[in-house]
One Martini backbone bead per residue (centre of mass of N, CA, C, O) as a GRO file, in nm:
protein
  175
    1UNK     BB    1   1.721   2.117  -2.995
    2UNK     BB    2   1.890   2.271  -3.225
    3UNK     BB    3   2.105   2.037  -3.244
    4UNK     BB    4   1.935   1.803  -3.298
    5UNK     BB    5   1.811   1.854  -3.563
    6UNK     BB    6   2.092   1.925  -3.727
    7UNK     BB    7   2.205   1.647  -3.695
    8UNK     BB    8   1.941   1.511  -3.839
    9UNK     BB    9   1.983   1.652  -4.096
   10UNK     BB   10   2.287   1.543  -4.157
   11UNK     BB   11   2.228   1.240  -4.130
   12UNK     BB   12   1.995   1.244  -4.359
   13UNK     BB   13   2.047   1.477  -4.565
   14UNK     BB   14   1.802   1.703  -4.442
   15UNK     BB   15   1.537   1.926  -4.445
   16UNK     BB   16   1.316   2.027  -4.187
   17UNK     BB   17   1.380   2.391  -4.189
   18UNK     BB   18   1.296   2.704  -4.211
   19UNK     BB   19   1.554   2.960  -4.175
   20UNK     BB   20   1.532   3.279  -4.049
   21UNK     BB   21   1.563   3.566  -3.860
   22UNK     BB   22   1.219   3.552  -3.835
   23UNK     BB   23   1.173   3.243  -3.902
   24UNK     BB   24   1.044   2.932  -3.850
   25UNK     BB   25   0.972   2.648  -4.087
   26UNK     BB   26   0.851   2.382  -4.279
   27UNK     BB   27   0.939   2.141  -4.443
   28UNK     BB   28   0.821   1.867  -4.640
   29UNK     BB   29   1.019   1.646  -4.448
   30UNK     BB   30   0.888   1.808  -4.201
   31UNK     BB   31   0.609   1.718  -4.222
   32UNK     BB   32   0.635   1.424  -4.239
   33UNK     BB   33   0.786   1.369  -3.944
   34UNK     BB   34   0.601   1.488  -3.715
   35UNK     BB   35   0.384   1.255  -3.682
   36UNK     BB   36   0.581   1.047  -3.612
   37UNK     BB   37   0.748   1.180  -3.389
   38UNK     BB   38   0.501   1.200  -3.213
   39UNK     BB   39   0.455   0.845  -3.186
   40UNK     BB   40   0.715   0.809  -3.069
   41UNK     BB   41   0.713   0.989  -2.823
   42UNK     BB   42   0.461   0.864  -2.692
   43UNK     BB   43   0.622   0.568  -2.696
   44UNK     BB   44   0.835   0.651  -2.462
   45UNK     BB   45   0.620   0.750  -2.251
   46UNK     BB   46   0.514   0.477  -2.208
   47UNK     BB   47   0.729   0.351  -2.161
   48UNK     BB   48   0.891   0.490  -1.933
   49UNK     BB   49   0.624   0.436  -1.737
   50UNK     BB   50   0.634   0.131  -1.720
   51UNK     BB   51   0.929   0.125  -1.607
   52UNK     BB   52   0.896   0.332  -1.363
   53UNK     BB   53   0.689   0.165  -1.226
   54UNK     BB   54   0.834  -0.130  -1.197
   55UNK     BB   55   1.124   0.006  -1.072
   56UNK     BB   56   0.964   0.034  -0.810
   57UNK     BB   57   0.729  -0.191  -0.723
   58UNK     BB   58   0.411  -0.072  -0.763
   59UNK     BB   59   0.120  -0.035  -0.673
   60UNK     BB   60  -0.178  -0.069  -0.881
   61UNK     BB   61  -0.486   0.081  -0.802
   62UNK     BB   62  -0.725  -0.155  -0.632
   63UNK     BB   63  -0.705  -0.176  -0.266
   64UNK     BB   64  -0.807  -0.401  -0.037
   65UNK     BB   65  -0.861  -0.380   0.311
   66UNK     BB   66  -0.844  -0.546   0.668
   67UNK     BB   67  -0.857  -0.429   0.987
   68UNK     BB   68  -0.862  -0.394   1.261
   69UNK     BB   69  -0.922  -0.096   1.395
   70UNK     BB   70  -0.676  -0.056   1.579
   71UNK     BB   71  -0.481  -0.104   1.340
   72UNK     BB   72  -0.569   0.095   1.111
   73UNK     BB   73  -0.559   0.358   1.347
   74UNK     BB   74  -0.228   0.310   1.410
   75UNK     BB   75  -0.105   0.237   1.096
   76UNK     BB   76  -0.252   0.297   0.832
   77UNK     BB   77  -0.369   0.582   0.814
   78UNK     BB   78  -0.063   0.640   0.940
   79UNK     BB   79   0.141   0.644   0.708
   80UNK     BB   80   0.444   0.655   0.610
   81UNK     BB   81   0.566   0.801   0.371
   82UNK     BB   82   0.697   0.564   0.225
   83UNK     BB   83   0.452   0.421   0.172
   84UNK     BB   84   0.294   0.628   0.023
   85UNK     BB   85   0.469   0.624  -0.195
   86UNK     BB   86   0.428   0.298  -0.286
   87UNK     BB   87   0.069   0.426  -0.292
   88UNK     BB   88  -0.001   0.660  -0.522
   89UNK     BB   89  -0.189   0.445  -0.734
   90UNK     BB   90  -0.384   0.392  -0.503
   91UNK     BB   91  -0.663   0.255  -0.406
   92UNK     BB   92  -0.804   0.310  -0.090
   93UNK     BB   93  -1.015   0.028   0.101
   94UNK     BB   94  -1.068   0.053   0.411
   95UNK     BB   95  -1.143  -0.211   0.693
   96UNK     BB   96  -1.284  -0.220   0.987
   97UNK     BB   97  -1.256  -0.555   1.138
   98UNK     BB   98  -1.284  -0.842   1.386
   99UNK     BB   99  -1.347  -1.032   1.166
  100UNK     BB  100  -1.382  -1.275   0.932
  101UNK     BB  101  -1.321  -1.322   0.597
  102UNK     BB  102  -1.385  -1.311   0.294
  103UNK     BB  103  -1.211  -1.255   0.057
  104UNK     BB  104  -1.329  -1.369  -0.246
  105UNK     BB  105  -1.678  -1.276  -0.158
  106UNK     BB  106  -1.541  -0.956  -0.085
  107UNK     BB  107  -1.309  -0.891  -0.210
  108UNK     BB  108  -0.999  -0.888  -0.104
  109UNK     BB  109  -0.656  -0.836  -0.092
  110UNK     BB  110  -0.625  -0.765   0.230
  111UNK     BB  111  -0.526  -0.897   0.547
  112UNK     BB  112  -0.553  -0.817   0.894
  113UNK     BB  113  -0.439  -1.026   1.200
  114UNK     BB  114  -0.505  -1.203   1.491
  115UNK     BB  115  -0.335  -1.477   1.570
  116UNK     BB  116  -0.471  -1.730   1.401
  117UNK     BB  117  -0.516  -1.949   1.056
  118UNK     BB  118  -0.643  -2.192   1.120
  119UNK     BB  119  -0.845  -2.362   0.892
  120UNK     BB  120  -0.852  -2.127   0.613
  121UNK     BB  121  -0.863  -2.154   0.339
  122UNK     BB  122  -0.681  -1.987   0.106
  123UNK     BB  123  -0.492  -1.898   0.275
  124UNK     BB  124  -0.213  -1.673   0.346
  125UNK     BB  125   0.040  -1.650   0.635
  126UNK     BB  126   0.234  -1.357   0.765
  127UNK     BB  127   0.450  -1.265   0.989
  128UNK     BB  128   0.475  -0.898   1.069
  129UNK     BB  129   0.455  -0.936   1.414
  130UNK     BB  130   0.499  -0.886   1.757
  131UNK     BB  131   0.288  -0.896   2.047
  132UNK     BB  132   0.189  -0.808   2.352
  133UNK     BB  133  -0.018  -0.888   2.614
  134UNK     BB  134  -0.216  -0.691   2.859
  135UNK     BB  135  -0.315  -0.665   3.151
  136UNK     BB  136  -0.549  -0.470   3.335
  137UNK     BB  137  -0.598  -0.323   3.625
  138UNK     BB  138  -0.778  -0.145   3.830
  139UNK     BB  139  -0.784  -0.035   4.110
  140UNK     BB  140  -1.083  -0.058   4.237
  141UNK     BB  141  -1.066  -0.363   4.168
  142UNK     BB  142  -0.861  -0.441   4.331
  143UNK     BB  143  -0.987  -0.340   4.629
  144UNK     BB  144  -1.223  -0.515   4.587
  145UNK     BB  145  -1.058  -0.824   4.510
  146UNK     BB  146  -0.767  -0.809   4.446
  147UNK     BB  147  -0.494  -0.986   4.397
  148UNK     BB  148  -0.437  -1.223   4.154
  149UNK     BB  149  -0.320  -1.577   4.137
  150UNK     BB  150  -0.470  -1.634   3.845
  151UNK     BB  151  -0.637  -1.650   3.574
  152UNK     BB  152  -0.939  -1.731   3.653
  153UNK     BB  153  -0.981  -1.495   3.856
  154UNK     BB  154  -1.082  -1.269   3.651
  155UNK     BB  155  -1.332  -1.346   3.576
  156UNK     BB  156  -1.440  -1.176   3.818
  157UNK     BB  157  -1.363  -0.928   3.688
  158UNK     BB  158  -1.346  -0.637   3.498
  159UNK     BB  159  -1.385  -0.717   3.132
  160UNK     BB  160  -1.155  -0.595   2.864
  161UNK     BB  161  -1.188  -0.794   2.554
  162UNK     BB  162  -1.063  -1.009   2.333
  163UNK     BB  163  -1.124  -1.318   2.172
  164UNK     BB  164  -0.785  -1.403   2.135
  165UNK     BB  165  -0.750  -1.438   2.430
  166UNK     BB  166  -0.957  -1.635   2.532
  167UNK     BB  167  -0.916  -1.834   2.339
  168UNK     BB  168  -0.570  -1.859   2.344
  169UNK     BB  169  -0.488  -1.721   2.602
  170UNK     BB  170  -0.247  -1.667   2.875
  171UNK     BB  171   0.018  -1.532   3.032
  172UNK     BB  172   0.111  -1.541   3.386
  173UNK     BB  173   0.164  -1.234   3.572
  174UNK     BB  174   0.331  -1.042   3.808
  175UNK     BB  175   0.362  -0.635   3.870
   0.00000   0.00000   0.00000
């Protein structure tokens, strides 16, 4: 720092300090300068930090997420540090629900849904991933009902189901 005031000095031919070996205090040019240098400095840290949040490409603020309990407990709640890193400055209101919100409504800034959205107005849908659904039958209920040959036959076992499965259907097969 006493390099930059002394260049400071030579290049506007004022002095800004009263410098003795015991002491160092303002002249009155440095009196004047402190307040603006103040100012100036103060303008730099604000652009600063607007530059380096835009070129972070950061979400700041409160951001309101609903998504399936599942996909929240196990996708969003453990998010990985690099997605976090990009999270640093937002509050985060995350609300597990299997229901359709209204976005608008309910203020949601994201949702995450299984399924299809046609009908919804006013929602724009991004596929984020592709996962197969699986059925999966308990031995107990094979050997009591035995093995299905077809998907209706489903219907007699003992299910624990999603609604966007019975909606929309699934491919049958056996392994």
């Amino acid at each position: 720092m006493p390099k930059t005031i002394s260049r400071l000095e030579q290049a506007r031919t004022i002095r800004l300090l009263n410098r003795s070996t015991h002491a160092v205090s303002l002249t009155e040019d440095g009196e004047r300068l402190l307040p603006l240098a103040g100012e100036v400095t103060r303008g730099i840290e604000k652009a600063d930090a607007a530059i380096s949040v835009a070129s972070r490409d950061c979400v700041a603020g409160r951001v309101r997420i609903t998504a399936p309990t599942s996909i929240l407990t196990t996708c969003l709640v453990p998010l990985p540090q690099h997605a976090r890193d990009q999270l640093q400055q937002t509050e985060r209101n995350l609300r597990g629900s299997d229901r359709m919100a209204d976005l608008a409504d309910e203020a949601i800034d994201l949702t995450i849904r299984t399924g299809p959205l046609d009908g919804i107005p006013g929602n724009r849908a991004q596929v984020l991933c592709e996962f197969p659904w699986v059925t999966c039958v308990a031995p107990n209920d094979l050997a009591r009902r035995g093995t299905s040959q077809a998907p209706n036959n489903l219907e007699s076992y003992d299910l624990i189901s999603l609604s966007v499965v019975r909606t929309f259907g699934v491919d049958f097969g056996i392994d």
